Amino acid sequence: MKAVRIHQFGGPEVLTYEDIADPQVRKDQVLVRVKACSLNHLDLWVRGGLPGVKLPHILGSDLAGEVVEAGEYVSGFKPGQRVLIAPMHFCGRCVKCVSGQQNQCREFTVIGNAVDGGNCELFAAAATNVLPIPDTLDFNQAASVPLVFVTAWHMLVGLAGVRPGQTVLVLGAGSGVGIAAIQISKLFHCRVITTAGTETKLEKARALGADYGIHHYQQKISEEVRKITNKEGVDIVVEHVGAATWDESMKCLKTGGALVTCGATTGPGVGIDLRHLFARQLRILGSYMGTMGELHEVLGHVFAGRLKAVVDRTFPLSEIRAAHEYLEKSQMFGKVIVTA
Ligand SMILES: [Zn+2]
């Protein structure tokens, strides 16, 4: 089959489109013909070099396609069935897994991180990870959903415990997590404030339901939030930007508020003023992916049309370098997809 592999860590030039052997399908697996795979910031981190990644390696976490065949021990799938793959790998038998907290399993990793991913034509998936999709969702839309929507759902619902009517600040409206977080917050009838670096992105965010947009190059986030909330602050901040926005994010919280973070695209080193943390009774929550239960839950809303996939642009798999370069420039609103 055709696949994109990296044989060394580095820039987009290490992405190599080549012929490799088809995957061997175990009896408890399902073989899927990949139609679309979305890019995430994780692809850039893995490409640049992360511990636990064995070379050569296939990137790509979010994939959708058609069932080719199901192994002997698997029932309930038929050839040609349209599916997406839950983007996580876990042992399935430890206490965390059996209690539904797969993202705390010691073997937990994201598909395409410490295990091979979906930038290829054929993918052998654990049956648990193969989830049928409705005809209303095309493959590009389906591939754009799982990682960012389960992440945003876990952050807002699982960890921060969002309640109807709260005020939520979502950083980075154009990012996948931002797009998911805006819509999930509106599903809970929250007031949503979001940020972006261009007016076009802010307009698109408003079209998704955001109530207020802050231009983060022209306006100071904490000052705008103060004005919008009548000096009260927000209940929840959805963070994934890191160093560049951390102080502003902390300033935006109301007393008792929660900052939940799942990333550090601008850098991991931040400071915390402990006096503010305890006196204002703030919560800082670290989030990584989500559980299989949460994925099923959020997909239910996507399949019913209450949450929408947003695809920015597609590239053929053979032109994946251009797709990575495009993602690195952060000009997108929504997901970047490679199609096999
Ligand atoms: Zn486990």
Coordinates of C-alpha atoms and ligand atoms in Angstrom, one line a residue:
M1 CA 0.0 0.0 0.0
K2 CA 1.0 3.7 -0.2
A3 CA 1.9 5.3 3.1
V4 CA 3.6 8.4 4.4
R5 CA 6.3 7.5 6.8
I6 CA 9.0 9.4 8.7
H7 CA 12.5 7.7 8.9
Q8 CA 13.9 10.5 11.0
F9 CA 12.6 13.4 13.0
G10 CA 12.6 16.9 11.5
G11 CA 10.6 19.3 9.3
P12 CA 8.0 18.6 6.6
E13 CA 10.8 17.2 4.3
V14 CA 11.1 14.0 6.4
L15 CA 7.6 13.0 5.3
T16 CA 8.1 10.3 2.7
Y17 CA 5.4 9.0 0.4
E18 CA 6.3 5.4 -0.4
D19 CA 5.2 1.8 -0.9
I20 CA 5.1 -0.4 2.1
A21 CA 3.7 -3.8 3.0
D22 CA 0.0 -4.0 3.7
P23 CA -0.8 -4.3 7.5
Q24 CA -1.3 -7.8 8.9
V25 CA -4.8 -8.0 10.3
R26 CA -5.2 -9.9 13.6
K27 CA -8.2 -12.0 14.3
D28 CA -9.6 -9.4 16.7
Q29 CA -9.1 -6.5 14.3
V30 CA -10.9 -4.8 11.5
L31 CA -9.1 -3.8 8.3
V32 CA -10.2 -0.3 7.1
R33 CA -9.5 1.3 3.7
V34 CA -8.6 4.9 4.7
K35 CA -10.4 7.6 2.8
A36 CA -9.5 10.6 4.9
C37 CA -7.2 11.5 7.7
S38 CA -7.1 14.8 9.5
L39 CA -4.1 16.6 10.8
N40 CA -3.6 17.7 14.4
H41 CA -0.9 19.7 16.1
L42 CA 0.2 16.3 17.5
D43 CA 1.4 15.4 14.0
L44 CA 3.9 18.3 14.1
W45 CA 5.2 17.3 17.5
V46 CA 5.6 13.7 16.6
R47 CA 7.3 14.6 13.3
G48 CA 9.7 16.8 15.2
G49 CA 10.5 14.0 17.7
L50 CA 8.7 12.7 20.7
P51 CA 9.9 10.0 23.2
G52 CA 8.4 6.6 22.5
V53 CA 8.1 7.0 18.7
K54 CA 9.8 4.2 16.9
L55 CA 11.1 4.8 13.4
P56 CA 10.1 4.4 10.7
H57 CA 6.7 5.7 11.8
I58 CA 3.3 6.5 10.2
L59 CA 1.7 9.7 11.4
G60 CA -2.0 10.5 11.5
S61 CA -4.5 10.2 14.4
D62 CA -8.0 10.8 12.9
L63 CA -9.1 8.5 10.2
A64 CA -12.3 7.6 8.4
G65 CA -12.9 5.0 5.7
E66 CA -14.6 1.8 4.7
V67 CA -14.4 -1.7 6.2
V68 CA -12.4 -4.1 4.0
E69 CA -12.7 -7.2 6.2
A70 CA -13.3 -8.1 9.9
G71 CA -11.1 -10.7 11.7
E72 CA -12.5 -14.1 12.7
Y73 CA -13.2 -12.9 16.3
V74 CA -15.1 -9.8 15.2
S75 CA -18.8 -9.6 14.5
G76 CA -21.1 -6.8 13.5
F77 CA -19.1 -5.3 10.6
K78 CA -19.5 -5.8 6.8
P79 CA -17.3 -4.9 3.9
G80 CA -17.9 -1.4 2.6
Q81 CA -19.3 -0.2 5.9
R82 CA -18.5 3.5 6.5
V83 CA -16.6 4.0 9.8
L84 CA -14.3 6.3 11.7
I85 CA -11.5 5.1 14.1
A86 CA -11.4 6.2 17.7
P87 CA -8.0 7.9 17.8
M88 CA -6.7 6.2 21.0
H89 CA -4.8 3.1 21.9
F90 CA -5.2 1.5 25.4
C91 CA -4.8 -2.0 26.9
G92 CA -8.5 -2.6 27.5
R93 CA -8.1 -4.7 30.7
C94 CA -6.5 -2.6 33.4
V95 CA -8.5 -1.0 36.2
K96 CA -8.6 2.4 34.4
C97 CA -9.7 0.8 31.1
V98 CA -12.5 -1.3 32.6
S99 CA -13.7 1.6 34.6
G100 CA -14.0 3.7 31.5
Q101 CA -11.0 5.9 32.0
Q102 CA -9.0 4.8 29.0
N103 CA -7.0 8.0 28.8
Q104 CA -5.4 7.1 32.2
C105 CA -4.3 3.6 31.1
R106 CA -0.6 3.1 31.4
E107 CA -0.5 2.0 27.7
F108 CA -2.6 4.9 26.6
T109 CA -1.4 6.7 23.5
V110 CA -2.9 8.5 20.6
I111 CA -3.1 6.7 17.3
G112 CA -0.2 8.0 15.2
N113 CA 1.8 8.9 18.3
A114 CA 3.5 5.9 19.9
V115 CA 1.7 3.5 17.5
D116 CA 1.4 3.8 13.8
G117 CA -1.3 6.1 12.4
G118 CA -3.6 6.6 9.4
N119 CA -1.5 8.4 6.8
C120 CA -1.7 5.3 4.6
E121 CA -4.3 3.4 2.5
L122 CA -5.0 0.4 4.9
F123 CA -5.3 0.5 8.6
A124 CA -5.8 -2.5 11.0
A125 CA -7.9 -1.3 14.0
A126 CA -9.0 -2.9 17.2
A127 CA -12.7 -3.7 16.9
T128 CA -13.5 -1.4 19.9
N129 CA -12.1 1.5 18.0
V130 CA -14.2 1.1 14.8
L131 CA -17.3 3.2 15.0
P132 CA -19.9 3.3 12.2
I133 CA -20.8 6.8 10.8
P134 CA -24.1 7.9 9.2
D135 CA -24.4 8.7 5.5
T136 CA -25.0 12.4 6.4
L137 CA -21.3 12.7 7.2
D138 CA -18.7 12.5 4.4
F139 CA -15.3 10.9 5.1
N140 CA -13.5 14.3 5.3
Q141 CA -16.0 15.5 7.9
A142 CA -15.9 12.2 9.8
A143 CA -12.1 12.3 10.0
S144 CA -12.2 15.9 11.2
V145 CA -14.1 15.1 14.3
P146 CA -12.8 12.5 16.8
L147 CA -9.6 13.9 18.4
V148 CA -10.6 17.5 18.8
F149 CA -14.2 16.8 19.8
V150 CA -13.4 14.2 22.4
T151 CA -10.7 16.5 23.7
A152 CA -13.0 19.5 24.0
W153 CA -15.9 17.4 25.5
H154 CA -13.5 15.9 28.2
M155 CA -12.2 19.4 29.0
L156 CA -15.6 21.1 29.3
V157 CA -18.0 18.3 30.4
G158 CA -15.7 15.7 32.0
L159 CA -13.3 17.9 33.9
A160 CA -14.6 21.5 34.2
G161 CA -18.2 20.3 34.7
V162 CA -19.8 23.0 32.5
R163 CA -23.3 24.0 33.6
P164 CA -26.0 25.7 31.5
G165 CA -25.7 29.4 31.3
Q166 CA -22.1 29.7 32.3
T167 CA -19.6 32.0 30.6
V168 CA -16.8 30.2 28.7
L169 CA -13.7 31.7 27.2
V170 CA -12.4 29.6 24.3
L171 CA -8.9 30.5 23.1
G172 CA -8.0 30.1 19.4
A173 CA -11.3 30.0 17.6
G174 CA -9.8 28.7 14.4
S175 CA -8.2 25.6 15.9
G176 CA -9.9 22.2 15.9
V177 CA -10.3 22.2 19.7
G178 CA -11.6 25.8 19.6
I179 CA -14.2 25.0 17.0
A180 CA -15.4 22.0 19.1
A181 CA -15.3 23.9 22.4
I182 CA -17.4 26.8 21.0
Q183 CA -20.1 24.5 19.8
I184 CA -20.1 22.3 22.9
S185 CA -20.4 25.4 25.1
K186 CA -23.4 26.6 23.1
L187 CA -24.9 23.1 23.4
F188 CA -25.0 23.9 27.1
H189 CA -26.5 27.3 26.4
C190 CA -23.3 29.1 27.7
R191 CA -22.2 32.6 26.8
V192 CA -19.1 32.1 24.7
I193 CA -16.2 34.5 24.3
T194 CA -13.5 33.5 21.8
T195 CA -10.2 34.8 20.5
A196 CA -8.5 34.8 17.0
G197 CA -5.9 36.6 15.1
T198 CA -8.0 37.7 12.2
E199 CA -11.4 39.3 11.7
T200 CA -12.3 36.6 9.2
K201 CA -11.8 33.9 11.8
L202 CA -13.8 35.8 14.4
E203 CA -16.7 36.1 11.9
K204 CA -16.6 32.4 11.3
A205 CA -16.5 31.8 15.1
R206 CA -19.6 33.9 15.5
A207 CA -21.3 31.9 12.8
L208 CA -20.6 28.8 14.9
G209 CA -22.3 30.4 17.8
A210 CA -19.7 32.5 19.7
D211 CA -21.3 35.5 21.3
Y212 CA -18.1 37.7 21.5
G213 CA -14.9 37.7 19.5
I214 CA -11.6 39.2 20.7
H215 CA -8.9 40.0 18.2
H216 CA -5.8 38.8 20.2
Y217 CA -3.3 40.9 18.2
Q218 CA -5.3 44.1 18.5
Q219 CA -7.0 43.8 21.9
K220 CA -6.0 42.6 25.4
I221 CA -7.9 39.5 26.2
S222 CA -8.3 40.1 29.9
E223 CA -9.5 43.7 29.4
E224 CA -12.1 42.7 26.9
V225 CA -13.3 39.8 29.1
R226 CA -13.6 42.3 32.0
K227 CA -15.8 44.6 29.9
I228 CA -17.9 41.8 28.5
T229 CA -18.5 40.1 31.9
N230 CA -19.0 43.4 33.8
K231 CA -15.7 42.8 35.7
E232 CA -16.9 39.3 36.9
G233 CA -14.7 37.1 34.8
V234 CA -15.5 33.7 33.2
D235 CA -16.4 30.3 34.7
I236 CA -14.2 28.3 32.4
V237 CA -11.2 29.0 30.2
V238 CA -10.4 26.5 27.5
E239 CA -6.6 26.7 27.0
H240 CA -4.3 25.0 24.5
V241 CA -2.1 27.9 23.5
G242 CA 0.2 27.9 26.5
A243 CA 3.0 30.4 27.3
A244 CA 1.7 33.2 25.0
T245 CA -1.8 33.4 26.7
W246 CA -1.5 31.7 30.1
D247 CA -1.3 34.9 32.2
E248 CA -4.2 36.5 30.4
S249 CA -6.2 33.3 30.7
M250 CA -5.6 33.2 34.5
K251 CA -6.7 36.8 34.8
C252 CA -10.0 36.1 33.0
L253 CA -11.2 33.6 35.6
K254 CA -13.9 34.6 38.1
T255 CA -13.5 33.5 41.7
G256 CA -14.0 29.7 41.7
G257 CA -13.4 29.5 38.0
A258 CA -11.6 26.7 36.2
L259 CA -8.8 26.8 33.6
V260 CA -8.6 23.6 31.6
T261 CA -5.7 23.0 29.3
C262 CA -4.8 20.4 26.7
G263 CA -1.9 21.9 24.9
A264 CA 1.0 24.4 24.8
T265 CA 1.4 25.3 21.1
T266 CA 3.4 28.4 22.0
G267 CA 5.5 26.9 24.7
P268 CA 5.2 24.9 28.0
G269 CA 6.8 27.2 30.6
V270 CA 4.3 29.3 32.5
G271 CA 4.1 31.0 36.0
I272 CA 1.4 30.7 38.6
D273 CA 0.8 33.2 41.4
L274 CA -0.2 31.0 44.2
R275 CA -1.8 33.9 46.1
H276 CA -4.3 34.2 43.3
L277 CA -4.8 30.5 43.0
F278 CA -5.8 30.0 46.6
A279 CA -7.4 33.3 47.4
R280 CA -9.6 33.2 44.3
Q281 CA -10.1 29.4 44.6
L282 CA -9.2 28.7 41.1
R283 CA -9.0 25.3 39.5
I284 CA -6.3 24.3 37.0
L285 CA -7.1 21.1 35.2
G286 CA -4.8 19.2 32.9
S287 CA -6.6 17.3 30.1
Y288 CA -5.4 14.7 27.7
M289 CA -7.8 13.3 25.1
G290 CA -10.9 11.8 26.7
T291 CA -12.6 8.4 27.3
M292 CA -14.2 6.1 24.9
G293 CA -17.5 6.8 26.7
E294 CA -17.1 10.5 26.1
L295 CA -16.2 9.9 22.4
H296 CA -19.4 7.9 21.9
E297 CA -21.3 10.7 23.7
V298 CA -20.0 13.6 21.7
L299 CA -20.2 11.6 18.4
G300 CA -23.9 11.2 19.1
H301 CA -24.3 15.0 19.0
V302 CA -22.2 15.2 15.8
F303 CA -24.2 12.4 14.1
A304 CA -27.5 14.2 15.1
G305 CA -26.2 17.4 13.6
R306 CA -26.1 19.3 16.9
L307 CA -22.3 19.7 16.6
K308 CA -20.7 20.3 13.2
A309 CA -17.5 19.2 11.6
V310 CA -15.6 22.1 10.1
V311 CA -13.2 21.2 7.3
D312 CA -10.8 23.9 6.1
R313 CA -9.0 22.3 3.3
T314 CA -8.0 18.9 1.8
F315 CA -4.7 17.7 0.3
P316 CA -4.0 14.4 -1.4
L317 CA -1.9 12.0 0.8
S318 CA 0.9 12.4 -1.7
E319 CA 1.1 16.1 -1.0
I320 CA 1.2 15.8 2.8
R321 CA 4.3 18.0 3.1
A322 CA 2.2 21.0 1.8
A323 CA -0.5 20.0 4.3
H324 CA 1.9 20.1 7.2
E325 CA 3.3 23.5 6.0
Y326 CA -0.2 24.9 5.8
L327 CA -1.0 23.7 9.4
E328 CA 2.2 25.2 10.7
K329 CA 1.2 28.6 9.4
S330 CA -2.0 28.5 11.5
Q331 CA -4.0 30.2 8.8
M332 CA -6.8 27.6 8.8
F333 CA -10.3 27.7 10.3
G334 CA -11.1 24.1 10.9
K335 CA -9.4 20.9 10.1
V336 CA -6.8 20.1 7.4
I337 CA -7.4 16.7 5.8
V338 CA -5.3 14.4 3.7
T339 CA -7.3 12.1 1.4
A340 CA -6.1 8.6 0.4
Ligands
ZN1 ZN -5.6 -0.1 30.3

